[in-house]
Amino acid sequence: MNRRSFLSGVAAVGLTGCARQLKTARARGPLTPLAPYDAVPKLMPVRAEVDRIFRVTVCLRPFRASGPRLDVERVGDKTVIHNYGHGGSGWSLSWGSSSIAVEKAMQVGERDVAVIGCGALGLTSATLLLRAGAKVTIYAKERPPEVRSARATGTWSPDSRVALTNSVTPDFPALWENMCRRSFHTYESYLGMAGNPVEWTDRYTLSDNSPAEDLASSRREDPLGFAHYQDRVADLTPRNLDLPPGSHPFPTRYAQRTSSLMFNIAAYSRQLVNDFLVEGGKIERVEFHAPTELSQLAQKVVINATGYGARALWKDESVVPVRGQIAWLIPQPEVNYGVNYKGVYIMARRDGIVVQQGLSDMVGYNDANETPDRAAAESSVQLAAQLFGQMGKAG
Ligand SMILES: Cc1cc2nc3c(=O)[nH]c(=O)nc-3n(C[C@H](O)[C@H](O)[C@H](O)COP(=O)(O)OP(=O)(O)OC[C@H]3O[C@@H](n4cnc5c(N)ncnc54)[C@H](O)[C@@H]3O)c2cc1C
């Protein structure tokens, strides 16, 4: 998730797209009381206390300016289909991106296929290969919960740090939309399952600045020009709705609400692994040090889903690390919403309340340090404490 995604409901003010402007006009029109059936429900505050932090994790987004790598390469007698470099959108785009990789793999005509990697992209590639009738083995150095994917926020964020506008090919926006829609529709099939691997939750964007001021500031903080394509799929999720003062419990001048998909990654990745194993897939723990080592594999077709690991394994320096840190608060079953406030994103998952600092796209760019910063984690929780301490006192 990035701040621009949160602001997407207002991003079209004065910008392109007729439909978008209509949608925005509805979202930004005069504040009228919410219909009774649409009222903000009673929201329990997050207990944002530093001593409720039970872990601090760091993950590196595998960012490529030109977008994810999905081409086919010959290595010795192997056909390798790449499926890596999804930035801050790997979970969101996983099913769609992996569908493309699997179609390319199945076209080779071999029915025994290897997948390298057991993160979001490896697991979805492997599952789709099984469904397409292949025999599949995953080879990976780590599997969940050790993989970097397990340290993600867990929200629908399909255009978060996925590419730079000026570095993509002209067909990339349409490809992105294709991946995005295919993923979204696959996620629908994980709703309502035991353990809630995937669910819809409400999100609130809170600010003392107007949405237009926040949008202008997010643009100033983006010298590289990260690509944002949410307008292309605005029909998938509800619009951002301005909440009139007094209709919500937050102490900020402005509040907006939308709803989005949340991935409870502990339950969801366990479900993916279990489904894969139950359907006959195999997982082997292997580390590769160079592409030539693929010659040891029995399979002739390989999907390479090594994420940030591709930078070292394939010597692909187009993969840039974008560091992100999360402070995890003890879960509260009574809290089931997310909040974006002063650059801190708080989202209540079943497996912990995520407190993530730095929604601006540039935060963590080209920083490969994976050591947790406890002081920064505490400061983001203290900022959350200011918000929740004031909840219910003003609007
Ligand atoms: C803080 C943070 C928050 C995020 N939040 C979200 C979010 O809310 N929504 C979203 O959609 N995305 C989010 N992302 C992005 C998402 O986490 C990544 O895009 C995604 O995890 C990438 O998945 P992957 O499968 O490509 O890589 P990984 O999860 O890193 O998996 C790579 C796999 O390859 C294996 N591997 C690597 N190298 C080798 C090797 N040499 N030999 C053998 N095996 C190897 C690894 O062991 C692992 O199994 C977030 C990222 C960060 C950092």
XYZ file of C-alpha atoms and ligand atoms in Angstrom:
448
model
C 0.000 0.000 0.000
C 1.249 3.495 -0.696
C -0.165 6.878 0.022
C -1.103 7.479 -3.600
C -3.337 4.393 -3.487
C -5.096 5.829 -0.505
C -5.506 9.112 -2.282
C -6.705 7.496 -5.472
C -10.293 8.485 -4.787
C -9.295 12.111 -5.143
C -6.452 11.686 -7.604
C -8.575 12.649 -10.569
C -9.453 16.133 -9.348
C -8.633 18.257 -12.359
C -7.003 15.296 -14.081
C -7.881 13.023 -16.952
C -10.726 10.584 -17.521
C -14.380 11.470 -17.780
C -15.609 8.478 -15.874
C -12.985 9.110 -13.271
C -14.132 12.702 -12.852
C -17.716 11.613 -12.417
C -16.696 9.129 -9.831
C -14.610 11.769 -8.112
C -17.377 14.327 -8.246
C -19.585 11.918 -6.379
C -16.829 11.251 -3.885
C -15.911 14.924 -3.391
C -19.370 16.455 -3.628
C -21.057 18.427 -0.852
C -20.938 16.603 2.426
C -24.306 15.107 3.109
C -25.120 12.920 6.077
C -24.429 9.258 5.480
C -27.449 7.115 4.810
C -28.390 5.225 7.994
C -27.468 1.898 6.430
C -24.041 3.280 5.489
C -23.158 4.808 8.855
C -19.702 4.280 10.304
C -20.069 1.364 12.726
C -18.758 1.545 16.267
C -15.008 1.289 15.861
C -12.865 -0.055 18.670
C -9.517 1.734 18.996
C -6.217 -0.018 18.398
C -4.272 -0.455 21.651
C -1.222 1.263 20.218
C 1.242 0.786 23.045
C 4.940 0.201 22.567
C 4.940 -2.780 24.939
C 2.320 -4.489 22.749
C 4.830 -4.727 19.867
C 5.528 -8.450 19.637
C 7.894 -8.330 16.677
C 9.449 -5.989 14.143
C 10.019 -7.291 10.617
C 11.757 -5.945 7.538
C 11.186 -7.017 3.958
C 12.663 -5.884 0.635
C 10.305 -5.171 -2.250
C 11.811 -6.543 -5.495
C 11.322 -3.422 -7.611
C 12.094 -3.153 -11.331
C 11.636 0.156 -13.125
C 10.274 -1.669 -16.179
C 7.885 -3.823 -14.139
C 7.949 -7.557 -13.360
C 10.133 -9.806 -15.538
C 8.055 -12.378 -17.435
C 10.222 -13.308 -20.413
C 11.458 -16.762 -21.441
C 15.159 -17.659 -21.437
C 17.115 -20.746 -22.456
C 19.695 -21.943 -19.894
C 21.492 -25.074 -21.136
C 18.755 -27.613 -21.867
C 16.194 -25.786 -19.684
C 13.475 -23.359 -20.662
C 13.203 -20.770 -17.890
C 10.120 -18.586 -17.544
C 10.835 -15.640 -15.276
C 8.222 -14.425 -12.806
C 9.879 -11.932 -10.466
C 10.215 -8.224 -9.703
C 6.734 -7.266 -8.487
C 7.793 -4.469 -6.106
C 5.147 -3.715 -3.504
C 2.444 -5.556 -5.451
C 3.582 -9.173 -5.374
C 0.668 -10.609 -3.427
C -1.874 -8.495 -5.278
C -0.641 -9.374 -8.770
C 0.417 -12.935 -7.948
C -2.404 -14.933 -9.554
C -2.468 -12.850 -12.720
C 1.296 -12.749 -13.181
C 1.609 -16.466 -12.452
C -1.194 -17.251 -14.924
C 0.910 -15.646 -17.648
C 4.049 -17.544 -16.571
C 2.133 -20.850 -16.412
C 0.636 -20.362 -19.880
C 4.161 -19.870 -21.237
C 5.439 -22.933 -19.335
C 2.622 -25.200 -20.560
C 3.213 -24.096 -24.165
C 6.603 -25.853 -24.069
C 4.765 -29.168 -24.014
C 6.478 -30.785 -20.989
C 4.269 -32.005 -18.144
C 6.951 -32.130 -15.408
C 7.698 -28.568 -14.299
C 9.975 -27.039 -11.641
C 9.277 -23.813 -9.778
C 12.108 -22.030 -8.006
C 10.761 -20.055 -5.073
C 8.058 -20.564 -2.495
C 6.848 -17.007 -1.920
C 3.709 -15.354 -3.300
C 4.753 -15.866 -6.918
C 6.212 -19.361 -6.540
C 3.200 -20.722 -4.658
C 0.663 -19.302 -7.085
C 2.700 -20.488 -10.105
C 2.926 -23.976 -8.627
C -0.799 -24.110 -7.798
C -1.787 -22.981 -11.286
C 0.591 -25.507 -12.884
C -1.060 -28.306 -10.911
C -4.482 -27.070 -11.987
C -3.258 -27.089 -15.601
C -2.372 -30.772 -15.230
C 1.387 -30.581 -14.643
C 3.469 -32.514 -12.129
C 5.168 -29.830 -10.032
C 8.115 -29.581 -7.663
C 8.998 -26.347 -5.854
C 12.709 -25.894 -5.118
C 13.414 -23.105 -2.638
C 15.886 -21.917 -0.069
C 13.013 -20.865 2.229
C 9.312 -21.584 2.507
C 6.602 -19.732 4.485
C 6.864 -18.304 7.072
C 10.570 -17.685 6.310
C 10.068 -16.113 2.861
C 10.051 -12.338 2.369
C 6.442 -12.535 1.180
C 5.446 -13.519 4.725
C 6.566 -10.083 5.938
C 4.243 -8.067 3.690
C 1.439 -5.800 4.868
C -1.236 -7.972 3.303
C -3.455 -5.580 1.448
C -4.748 -5.216 -2.097
C -2.083 -2.856 -3.535
C -1.642 -3.852 -7.192
C 0.216 -0.705 -8.305
C 2.435 -0.135 -5.299
C 6.009 0.440 -6.505
C 5.391 -1.800 -9.492
C 7.228 0.253 -12.165
C 8.262 3.759 -13.231
C 5.946 5.490 -15.684
C 8.763 6.399 -18.076
C 10.521 3.014 -17.983
C 7.734 0.668 -19.075
C 6.920 -0.506 -22.593
C 3.728 0.940 -24.131
C 1.884 -2.356 -23.603
C 2.724 -2.624 -19.903
C -0.323 -0.747 -18.524
C -2.667 -3.178 -20.325
C -0.602 -6.157 -19.168
C -0.768 -4.830 -15.614
C -4.539 -4.477 -15.873
C -4.822 -8.039 -17.151
C -2.730 -9.367 -14.219
C -4.657 -7.242 -11.782
C -8.115 -8.380 -12.885
C -7.122 -12.044 -13.061
C -5.688 -11.869 -9.543
C -8.669 -10.077 -8.137
C -11.089 -12.647 -9.478
C -8.995 -15.519 -8.146
C -8.933 -13.893 -4.716
C -12.736 -13.935 -4.730
C -12.544 -17.719 -4.426
C -10.635 -17.425 -1.123
C -13.330 -15.326 0.572
C -15.520 -16.810 3.278
C -13.200 -19.735 3.982
C -12.367 -21.111 7.412
C -9.549 -19.079 8.949
C -10.340 -16.082 6.728
C -7.285 -16.228 4.472
C -8.751 -13.308 2.511
C -11.436 -10.836 3.568
C -12.859 -7.406 2.805
C -12.239 -4.707 5.405
C -12.892 -0.974 5.671
C -10.021 1.515 5.382
C -10.007 5.103 6.636
C -7.735 7.845 5.296
C -7.357 10.518 7.959
C -5.717 13.909 7.640
C -5.732 17.469 8.848
C -4.856 18.548 5.299
C -7.374 18.516 2.509
C -7.137 15.519 0.130
C -5.864 17.871 -2.597
C -3.024 19.104 -0.339
C -2.068 15.532 0.522
C -2.065 14.557 -3.140
C 0.183 17.507 -4.055
C 2.605 16.572 -1.293
C 2.720 12.912 -2.391
C 3.624 14.081 -5.911
C 6.451 16.258 -4.565
C 7.872 13.198 -2.765
C 8.043 11.155 -5.984
C 10.961 12.406 -8.137
C 11.286 9.071 -10.005
C 7.687 8.987 -11.220
C 6.296 5.697 -9.909
C 3.563 4.312 -12.124
C -0.018 4.323 -10.826
C -2.702 2.526 -12.740
C -5.543 2.241 -10.227
C -7.798 4.286 -12.516
C -7.848 1.349 -14.939
C -9.446 -0.926 -12.355
C -11.511 1.582 -10.396
C -14.546 -0.655 -10.862
C -13.061 -3.438 -8.712
C -13.214 -1.691 -5.340
C -15.598 0.872 -3.809
C -14.852 4.583 -4.282
C -13.385 6.662 -1.465
C -16.246 8.345 0.359
C -15.814 11.590 2.279
C -17.112 11.207 5.808
C -18.894 14.302 7.134
C -17.607 15.722 10.435
C -19.441 14.105 13.302
C -20.135 10.906 11.367
C -16.909 9.213 12.461
C -14.915 8.935 15.697
C -11.558 10.208 14.408
C -10.029 13.518 15.612
C -8.861 14.707 12.161
C -10.377 17.427 9.940
C -10.776 15.070 6.984
C -11.740 11.413 6.850
C -12.471 9.144 3.928
C -13.593 5.550 3.817
C -13.270 2.765 1.310
C -13.129 -1.046 1.496
C -10.451 -3.341 0.181
C -9.156 -6.886 0.239
C -6.966 -7.942 3.124
C -4.724 -10.990 3.082
C -4.234 -12.700 6.439
C -0.900 -13.925 5.227
C -0.243 -16.502 7.973
C -3.503 -18.326 7.177
C -3.431 -17.632 3.456
C 0.112 -18.865 2.791
C -0.545 -21.976 4.917
C -3.639 -22.606 2.823
C -1.616 -22.248 -0.390
C 1.109 -24.618 0.826
C -1.393 -27.186 2.128
C -3.516 -27.101 -1.031
C -0.390 -27.573 -3.119
C 0.817 -30.561 -1.083
C -2.643 -32.159 -0.883
C -2.969 -31.971 -4.656
C 0.312 -33.887 -5.073
C 2.911 -31.091 -5.319
C 6.348 -31.500 -3.738
C 8.596 -28.958 -2.031
C 12.353 -29.433 -1.731
C 14.733 -27.159 0.123
C 17.498 -26.177 -2.291
C 19.645 -23.087 -2.766
C 20.952 -22.254 -6.216
C 24.080 -20.128 -6.594
C 24.130 -19.698 -10.374
C 21.712 -20.412 -13.241
C 24.049 -23.184 -14.482
C 23.060 -25.213 -11.373
C 19.595 -25.650 -12.905
C 21.204 -28.402 -14.984
C 20.913 -30.615 -11.861
C 17.122 -30.563 -12.128
C 15.252 -33.401 -13.779
C 12.646 -30.993 -15.205
C 13.246 -29.236 -18.512
C 10.859 -26.362 -17.799
C 11.443 -24.027 -14.872
C 9.484 -21.053 -13.559
C 11.874 -18.679 -11.800
C 9.999 -16.985 -8.935
C 12.925 -15.964 -6.764
C 11.778 -12.417 -5.951
C 14.552 -10.187 -4.594
C 16.778 -13.311 -4.663
C 16.846 -12.983 -8.473
C 19.173 -10.001 -8.159
C 21.991 -12.239 -6.860
C 21.054 -15.496 -8.590
C 20.548 -14.013 -12.073
C 22.911 -11.084 -11.516
C 19.979 -8.869 -12.404
C 20.811 -5.420 -11.114
C 17.583 -4.054 -12.502
C 16.059 -5.445 -9.280
C 16.226 -2.599 -6.763
C 15.473 -3.217 -3.072
C 12.770 -1.065 -1.516
C 12.969 -1.617 2.227
C 9.802 -1.736 4.313
C 9.443 -2.262 8.044
C 6.435 -3.379 10.062
C 5.855 -3.182 13.816
C 3.405 -5.929 14.823
C 0.958 -5.264 17.643
C -0.887 -8.055 19.438
C -4.059 -8.801 17.462
C -7.406 -7.493 18.678
C -10.293 -9.530 17.274
C -12.635 -6.580 17.893
C -10.633 -4.323 15.529
C -11.183 -5.098 11.848
C -10.298 -1.972 9.883
C -7.295 -0.091 8.529
C -6.164 3.515 8.917
C -3.783 5.753 7.003
C -2.620 8.662 9.156
C 0.398 10.970 8.754
C 2.355 8.461 6.657
C 1.670 5.542 9.001
C -0.521 2.684 7.856
C -2.245 0.602 10.496
C -4.171 -2.491 9.474
C -5.748 -5.019 11.789
C -5.076 -8.521 10.544
C -6.029 -11.726 12.348
C -2.364 -12.579 12.826
C -1.323 -9.146 14.149
C -1.972 -5.449 13.802
C 0.395 -4.124 11.178
C 1.926 -0.692 11.810
C 3.929 0.362 8.795
C 5.789 3.627 8.459
C 6.558 5.308 5.176
C 3.783 5.215 2.629
C 5.597 7.502 0.229
C 6.936 5.465 -2.721
C 10.503 6.680 -2.175
C 10.768 5.495 1.431
C 13.279 2.628 1.555
C 14.205 2.961 -2.129
C 17.554 1.281 -2.873
C 18.015 0.335 0.786
C 18.929 -3.348 1.215
C 19.274 -3.197 5.014
C 17.106 -5.952 6.460
C 17.942 -5.245 10.110
C 14.890 -4.101 12.097
C 15.009 -0.554 13.493
C 13.306 -0.773 16.893
C 13.353 3.003 17.484
C 11.533 3.663 14.195
C 9.009 0.935 15.025
C 8.294 2.513 18.393
C 7.936 5.965 16.892
C 5.314 4.746 14.404
C 3.365 3.073 17.214
C 3.585 6.291 19.276
C 2.121 8.219 16.350
C -0.710 5.690 16.180
C -1.181 6.132 19.939
C -1.754 9.887 19.449
C -4.540 9.106 16.996
C -6.281 6.353 18.929
C -5.878 8.242 22.230
C -8.014 11.038 20.730
C -10.593 8.755 19.144
C -14.150 9.640 19.952
C -13.174 13.071 21.310
C -13.700 15.183 18.166
C -14.604 14.882 14.503
C 6.961 -4.034 3.967
C 6.330 -4.634 2.734
C 4.964 -4.662 2.621
C 4.358 -5.226 1.486
N 3.006 -5.252 1.431
C 2.402 -5.773 0.349
C 0.993 -5.798 0.300
O 0.295 -5.370 1.224
N 0.399 -6.301 -0.818
C 1.141 -6.780 -1.860
O 0.552 -7.190 -2.858
N 2.490 -6.787 -1.809
C 3.141 -6.299 -0.741
N 4.492 -6.280 -0.676
C 5.260 -6.806 -1.795
C 5.364 -8.313 -1.747
O 5.695 -8.719 -0.445
C 6.406 -8.809 -2.732
O 6.183 -8.282 -4.012
C 6.332 -10.325 -2.798
O 6.538 -10.835 -1.509
C 7.344 -10.922 -3.735
O 7.122 -12.298 -3.706
P 8.099 -13.311 -4.411
O 7.439 -14.647 -4.360
O 8.512 -12.785 -5.723
O 9.420 -13.279 -3.518
P 9.798 -13.962 -2.093
O 8.678 -13.954 -1.129
O 11.079 -13.302 -1.681
O 10.073 -15.444 -2.476
C 11.250 -15.822 -3.175
C 11.428 -17.314 -3.058
O 12.563 -17.674 -3.832
C 13.489 -18.376 -3.015
N 14.829 -18.077 -3.485
C 15.367 -16.865 -3.712
N 16.633 -16.995 -4.142
C 16.874 -18.334 -4.203
C 18.005 -19.119 -4.542
N 19.161 -18.548 -4.919
N 17.918 -20.475 -4.473
C 16.760 -21.060 -4.065
N 15.671 -20.360 -3.699
C 15.733 -19.020 -3.775
C 13.224 -17.862 -1.612
O 13.730 -18.765 -0.638
C 11.686 -17.794 -1.633
O 11.163 -19.081 -1.440
C 5.140 -5.742 0.441
C 6.536 -5.724 0.560
C 7.116 -5.180 1.693
C 8.600 -5.162 1.798
